[in-house]
Coordinates of C-alpha atoms in Angstrom, one line a residue:
M1 CA 0.0 0.0 0.0
W2 CA 3.0 2.3 0.4
I3 CA 3.0 2.6 -3.4
L4 CA -0.6 3.9 -3.4
D5 CA 0.3 6.3 -0.5
R6 CA 3.2 7.7 -2.4
Y7 CA 1.2 8.1 -5.6
I8 CA -1.6 9.9 -3.9
A9 CA 0.8 12.1 -1.9
R10 CA 2.7 13.0 -5.1
N11 CA -0.4 14.1 -6.9
I12 CA -1.8 16.1 -3.9
I13 CA 1.5 17.8 -3.1
A14 CA 2.2 18.7 -6.7
Y15 CA -1.2 20.3 -7.2
A16 CA -1.0 22.0 -3.8
M17 CA 2.4 23.6 -4.6
A18 CA 1.2 24.7 -8.0
S19 CA -1.9 26.2 -6.5
L20 CA 0.2 27.9 -3.8
L21 CA 2.5 29.4 -6.4
V22 CA -0.4 30.9 -8.3
L23 CA -2.1 32.3 -5.2
V24 CA 1.1 33.8 -3.8
V25 CA 2.1 35.4 -7.1
L26 CA -1.4 37.0 -7.5
Q27 CA -1.2 38.4 -4.0
L28 CA 2.3 39.7 -4.5
V29 CA 1.3 41.4 -7.8
F30 CA -1.6 43.2 -6.1
A31 CA 0.5 44.1 -3.1
F32 CA 3.2 45.6 -5.3
I33 CA 0.6 47.7 -7.1
D34 CA -0.6 48.9 -3.7
E35 CA 2.9 49.6 -2.5
M36 CA 3.6 51.9 -5.5
G37 CA 1.6 54.6 -3.7
D38 CA 4.6 55.0 -1.3
V39 CA 7.3 55.0 -4.0
G40 CA 9.0 58.4 -4.1
K41 CA 8.9 59.0 -0.4
G42 CA 12.5 59.5 0.8
S43 CA 14.7 57.1 -1.1
Y44 CA 11.9 54.5 -1.5
S45 CA 12.2 53.3 -5.1
A46 CA 10.2 50.7 -7.1
L47 CA 13.2 48.3 -6.8
I48 CA 13.2 48.6 -3.0
A49 CA 9.4 48.2 -3.0
L50 CA 9.8 45.0 -5.1
K51 CA 12.4 43.6 -2.7
Y52 CA 10.1 44.4 0.2
I53 CA 7.1 42.7 -1.4
L54 CA 9.2 39.6 -2.2
L55 CA 10.3 39.4 1.4
T56 CA 6.6 39.3 2.5
A57 CA 6.2 36.1 0.4
P58 CA 6.9 33.7 3.3
R59 CA 4.1 35.3 5.4
R60 CA 1.7 35.0 2.4
I61 CA 2.7 31.4 1.9
S62 CA 1.8 30.7 5.6
E63 CA -1.6 32.4 5.2
L64 CA -2.6 30.8 1.9
F65 CA -1.3 27.3 2.7
P66 CA -4.7 25.8 3.9
I67 CA -6.4 27.1 0.8
A68 CA -3.6 25.6 -1.4
A69 CA -3.9 22.3 0.4
L70 CA -7.6 22.2 -0.3
L71 CA -7.1 23.0 -3.9
G72 CA -4.4 20.4 -4.1
T73 CA -6.7 17.7 -2.8
L74 CA -9.6 18.7 -5.1
L75 CA -7.4 18.9 -8.2
G76 CA -5.1 15.9 -7.4
L77 CA -7.8 13.4 -6.4
G78 CA -10.2 15.0 -8.8
G79 CA -7.9 14.3 -11.7
M80 CA -7.6 10.7 -10.5
A81 CA -11.4 10.4 -10.4
A82 CA -11.8 11.9 -13.9
S83 CA -9.4 9.3 -15.3
S84 CA -11.2 6.6 -13.4
E85 CA -8.2 5.8 -11.2
I86 CA -10.2 6.3 -8.1
T87 CA -12.8 3.8 -9.4
V88 CA -10.1 1.2 -10.0
I89 CA -8.6 1.8 -6.6
R90 CA -12.0 1.4 -5.0
S91 CA -12.7 -1.8 -7.0
A92 CA -9.4 -3.2 -5.7
G93 CA -11.0 -3.1 -2.2
V94 CA -9.4 0.1 -0.9
S95 CA -11.9 1.9 1.3
I96 CA -12.5 5.7 1.5
E97 CA -11.0 5.6 5.0
R98 CA -7.8 4.2 3.6
I99 CA -7.7 6.9 0.9
V100 CA -8.2 9.5 3.6
R101 CA -5.3 8.0 5.5
S102 CA -3.1 8.4 2.4
V103 CA -4.3 12.0 2.0
L104 CA -3.4 12.7 5.6
Q105 CA 0.1 11.3 5.2
A106 CA 0.6 13.8 2.4
G107 CA -0.9 16.4 4.7
L108 CA 1.6 15.8 7.4
L109 CA 4.4 16.7 5.0
L110 CA 2.6 19.8 4.0
M111 CA 1.8 20.7 7.6
F112 CA 5.5 20.5 8.7
F113 CA 6.5 22.5 5.7
A114 CA 4.0 25.2 6.5
F115 CA 5.0 25.3 10.2
A116 CA 8.7 25.6 9.2
I117 CA 8.0 28.5 6.9
G118 CA 5.9 30.3 9.5
E119 CA 8.2 29.7 12.4
F120 CA 11.7 30.1 11.0
V121 CA 11.5 31.9 7.6
T122 CA 8.7 34.4 8.0
P123 CA 10.0 36.3 11.1
V124 CA 13.4 36.9 9.6
A125 CA 12.0 37.9 6.2
E126 CA 9.5 40.3 7.7
E127 CA 12.1 41.9 9.9
V128 CA 14.5 42.5 7.0
G129 CA 11.7 43.8 4.8
H130 CA 10.2 46.2 7.2
S131 CA 13.7 47.5 8.2
M132 CA 14.5 48.1 4.5
R133 CA 11.2 49.9 4.0
V134 CA 11.4 52.3 6.9
N135 CA 15.0 53.1 6.3
A136 CA 14.2 54.1 2.7
I137 CA 11.0 56.0 3.5
S138 CA 12.0 58.0 6.6
G139 CA 15.7 57.7 7.0
K140 CA 15.1 58.0 10.7
V141 CA 15.8 54.4 11.8
S142 CA 19.3 53.6 10.9
L143 CA 19.4 50.1 12.2
F144 CA 16.8 47.5 13.1
R145 CA 17.5 44.1 14.4
K146 CA 15.9 41.5 16.7
K147 CA 17.7 43.1 19.6
G148 CA 16.7 46.7 18.9
F149 CA 17.0 49.6 16.6
W150 CA 18.9 52.9 16.4
V151 CA 17.3 56.3 15.7
R152 CA 19.3 59.4 15.0
D153 CA 17.5 62.5 16.5
G154 CA 19.6 65.6 15.8
D155 CA 22.8 65.4 18.0
R156 CA 21.2 62.6 20.0
F157 CA 21.2 58.9 19.2
L158 CA 18.4 56.7 20.6
F159 CA 18.7 52.9 21.0
V160 CA 15.4 51.2 21.6
R161 CA 15.3 47.6 22.6
D162 CA 11.6 47.2 21.7
A163 CA 8.7 49.3 20.6
V164 CA 5.8 47.8 22.5
T165 CA 3.3 50.1 20.8
Q166 CA 3.8 53.2 18.7
G167 CA 3.7 55.4 21.8
Q168 CA 5.5 53.2 24.3
L169 CA 9.1 52.0 24.2
R170 CA 11.1 49.5 26.3
D171 CA 14.8 49.6 27.3
I172 CA 16.0 52.9 25.9
R173 CA 19.5 54.4 25.7
A174 CA 19.7 58.1 24.8
I175 CA 23.3 59.2 23.9
S176 CA 23.8 62.9 23.5
F177 CA 26.7 64.8 21.9
T178 CA 27.7 68.5 22.0
D179 CA 28.0 70.7 19.0
K180 CA 31.7 69.8 18.8
G181 CA 30.9 66.1 18.7
E182 CA 32.0 65.4 22.3
L183 CA 30.0 62.9 24.4
E184 CA 27.6 64.9 26.6
S185 CA 25.4 62.3 28.5
I186 CA 24.1 58.8 28.4
I187 CA 20.6 58.1 29.7
S188 CA 19.4 54.5 30.4
A189 CA 15.7 54.0 30.9
K190 CA 13.4 51.0 31.4
D191 CA 10.4 52.5 29.7
A192 CA 9.4 55.6 27.7
S193 CA 6.0 57.1 26.8
Y194 CA 5.2 59.7 24.2
I195 CA 4.2 63.2 25.5
D196 CA 3.9 66.5 23.7
N197 CA 7.0 67.2 21.5
G198 CA 9.0 64.4 23.1
W199 CA 9.3 61.3 25.3
R200 CA 9.0 60.8 29.0
L201 CA 11.7 58.3 30.1
Q202 CA 10.9 56.4 33.3
Q203 CA 13.0 54.5 35.9
L204 CA 16.3 55.8 34.5
S205 CA 19.9 56.6 35.3
K206 CA 21.7 59.6 33.7
I207 CA 25.5 60.0 33.4
D208 CA 26.6 63.5 32.7
Y209 CA 30.1 63.6 31.1
R210 CA 30.3 67.4 31.2
Q211 CA 30.9 67.4 34.9
S212 CA 34.1 66.1 36.6
G213 CA 33.8 62.6 37.8
N214 CA 31.1 61.7 35.3
H215 CA 28.2 62.6 37.5
K216 CA 25.5 59.9 37.7
Q217 CA 21.9 60.5 38.7
E218 CA 19.0 58.0 39.4
L219 CA 15.7 59.6 38.4
K220 CA 12.1 58.4 38.4
Y221 CA 11.4 60.2 35.1
F222 CA 13.1 62.6 32.6
D223 CA 11.5 64.4 29.6
I224 CA 13.4 64.8 26.4
E225 CA 12.4 66.8 23.3
S226 CA 12.5 64.7 20.2
K227 CA 11.4 64.8 16.5
L228 CA 10.7 61.0 16.7
Q229 CA 6.9 60.7 16.3
P230 CA 4.9 57.6 17.3
E231 CA 3.7 57.1 13.7
M232 CA 7.4 56.7 12.6
L233 CA 7.5 53.6 14.8
Q234 CA 4.6 51.9 13.2
V235 CA 6.8 49.7 11.1
V236 CA 9.3 48.9 13.8
S237 CA 6.9 48.2 16.7
S238 CA 6.7 44.6 17.8
R239 CA 4.6 42.8 15.2
P240 CA 3.4 39.1 15.6
E241 CA 4.5 38.2 12.1
M242 CA 8.1 39.2 13.0
M243 CA 8.2 36.7 15.9
S244 CA 8.4 33.0 16.3
L245 CA 5.9 31.1 18.4
W246 CA 8.3 31.1 21.4
Q247 CA 9.0 34.8 21.1
I248 CA 5.3 35.7 21.1
G249 CA 4.8 33.6 24.2
A250 CA 7.6 35.4 26.0
Y251 CA 6.3 38.8 24.8
I252 CA 2.8 38.0 26.1
D253 CA 4.3 37.3 29.5
Y254 CA 6.1 40.7 29.4
L255 CA 2.9 42.6 28.4
A256 CA 0.9 40.8 31.1
E257 CA 3.5 41.7 33.8
N258 CA 3.4 45.3 32.8
Q259 CA -0.5 45.3 32.6
L260 CA -0.5 46.0 28.8
E261 CA -2.9 44.8 26.1
T262 CA -2.2 41.2 25.2
Q263 CA -5.2 40.2 23.1
T264 CA -3.5 40.8 19.7
Y265 CA -0.5 38.7 20.6
K266 CA -2.6 35.9 22.2
L267 CA -4.6 35.6 19.0
A268 CA -1.4 35.5 16.9
F269 CA 0.0 32.9 19.2
W270 CA -3.0 30.5 18.9
D271 CA -3.3 31.3 15.1
K272 CA 0.3 30.0 14.7
I273 CA -0.5 26.8 16.6
V274 CA -3.8 26.1 14.8
A275 CA -2.5 27.0 11.2
P276 CA -0.7 23.7 10.5
F277 CA -3.8 21.7 11.7
A278 CA -6.0 23.8 9.5
T279 CA -3.9 22.5 6.5
L280 CA -4.9 18.9 7.5
V281 CA -8.5 19.9 7.9
M282 CA -8.6 21.5 4.4
L283 CA -7.1 18.3 3.0
M284 CA -9.8 16.2 4.6
L285 CA -12.5 18.5 3.5
G286 CA -11.4 18.1 -0.1
V287 CA -11.9 14.3 -0.1
P288 CA -15.7 14.1 -0.1
F289 CA -16.0 16.6 -2.9
V290 CA -14.1 14.2 -5.2
F291 CA -16.5 11.3 -4.8
G292 CA -20.2 11.0 -5.8
S293 CA -21.3 13.4 -8.4
Q294 CA -18.1 15.3 -8.1
R295 CA -16.1 12.7 -10.1
N296 CA -17.8 13.8 -13.3
N297 CA -17.2 17.5 -12.9
S298 CA -14.5 19.4 -14.6
A299 CA -11.3 20.6 -13.0
G300 CA -12.7 24.2 -13.4
H301 CA -15.7 23.2 -11.3
R302 CA -13.6 21.6 -8.6
L303 CA -11.3 24.7 -8.6
M304 CA -14.3 27.0 -8.1
V305 CA -15.5 24.9 -5.2
G306 CA -12.1 24.9 -3.6
V307 CA -11.7 28.7 -4.0
L308 CA -15.2 29.3 -2.5
I309 CA -14.5 27.1 0.5
G310 CA -11.1 28.6 1.0
I311 CA -12.5 32.1 0.9
G312 CA -15.1 31.0 3.4
F313 CA -12.5 29.7 5.8
F314 CA -10.3 32.8 5.4
L315 CA -13.3 35.2 6.0
L316 CA -14.5 33.2 9.0
N317 CA -11.0 33.3 10.5
K318 CA -10.6 37.1 9.9
I319 CA -14.1 37.8 11.3
L320 CA -13.6 35.9 14.5
G321 CA -10.2 37.4 14.9
T322 CA -11.5 40.9 14.5
A323 CA -14.4 40.2 16.9
G324 CA -12.0 38.8 19.4
L325 CA -9.9 42.0 19.3
V326 CA -12.9 44.3 19.5
Y327 CA -15.1 42.5 22.0
G328 CA -12.3 40.7 24.0
F329 CA -13.5 37.1 23.2
S330 CA -11.2 34.2 24.1
A331 CA -8.2 34.1 21.8
I332 CA -8.2 30.3 21.9
A333 CA -11.8 30.1 20.8
C334 CA -11.3 32.7 18.0
A335 CA -8.4 30.7 16.6
V336 CA -9.8 27.2 17.0
L337 CA -13.4 27.6 16.0
P338 CA -12.9 28.1 12.2
A339 CA -10.7 25.0 12.0
L340 CA -13.1 23.1 14.3
F341 CA -16.1 24.0 12.2
F342 CA -14.5 22.9 9.0
A343 CA -13.2 19.7 10.6
I344 CA -16.7 18.7 11.7
W345 CA -17.9 19.5 8.2
A346 CA -15.2 17.3 6.7
F347 CA -15.9 14.4 9.1
V348 CA -19.7 14.5 8.5
A349 CA -19.2 14.8 4.7
I350 CA -16.8 11.8 4.6
R351 CA -19.2 9.7 6.7
R352 CA -22.1 10.5 4.3
V353 CA -20.0 9.5 1.3
H354 CA -19.1 6.3 3.0

């Protein structure tokens, strides 16, 4: 039976990858067209925009993988049904349950591939892409890495470990220089919040190098004037797509300890956990549509069915996610319910075919 498993897996994976390629390319084209509205700002050129869009491809692959898996099942098994291969396999005594098992074996490979892309490739690509974009558009952020970013603000250089939100920063170093380029002071603060025309640094120490002995002060807060606006930090604030599953978990703990909003990151955390299993659910859902009257339908009809179901899953996922953020619903429920609904649908449909 391993020959049958390999044959079915090869068909499904080939069609799934082809579908994924088409879907991702279409998204990238529309995203590039939309990005052209920012071309011309600072040194942001069409070439940089193209590089940025290409770097978002891993994230789009992760988002579209369940739909591609569904299309792969419909087209792969559908092609076998159209050529009567499914009929021959069933005539040889192979049950629908056994075919589903073969499909799920292919799904496990796709699931691990989707997880690896989302966990290891997407965060790095998103970080590099957003850094490139903000550097070109504003020129304010001169360095952005996992461990922080630098901002030049006149004669002062700010190092920020993390932008929790656009108006709140964590672990800041403010290094000031005199007009002659001499080191003036270094301020180290735990947190900073935006106020009118500047930032309020909290729980800080200040070393003044203009005084003999390098005078050091411990202060509860200190206000600095700055041209750095919160909206400039939109692209460098902590974004879930720039984090791995473990980084999001640690970040949720930090936000909770500081009594900050965690709902967005909780939802992203559970979405990352559920996404690979959603790929398996979509594979299972494609099986019953291949049997019965579906075996005589064209590939175009199967493609339309797959796209409609995929859009339904995508919309349900987005609607529940948005409702969870607005109304404070359980992040686990919002992430799990769409996959659970389609899993029940797939189970019932397979039982009815049997």
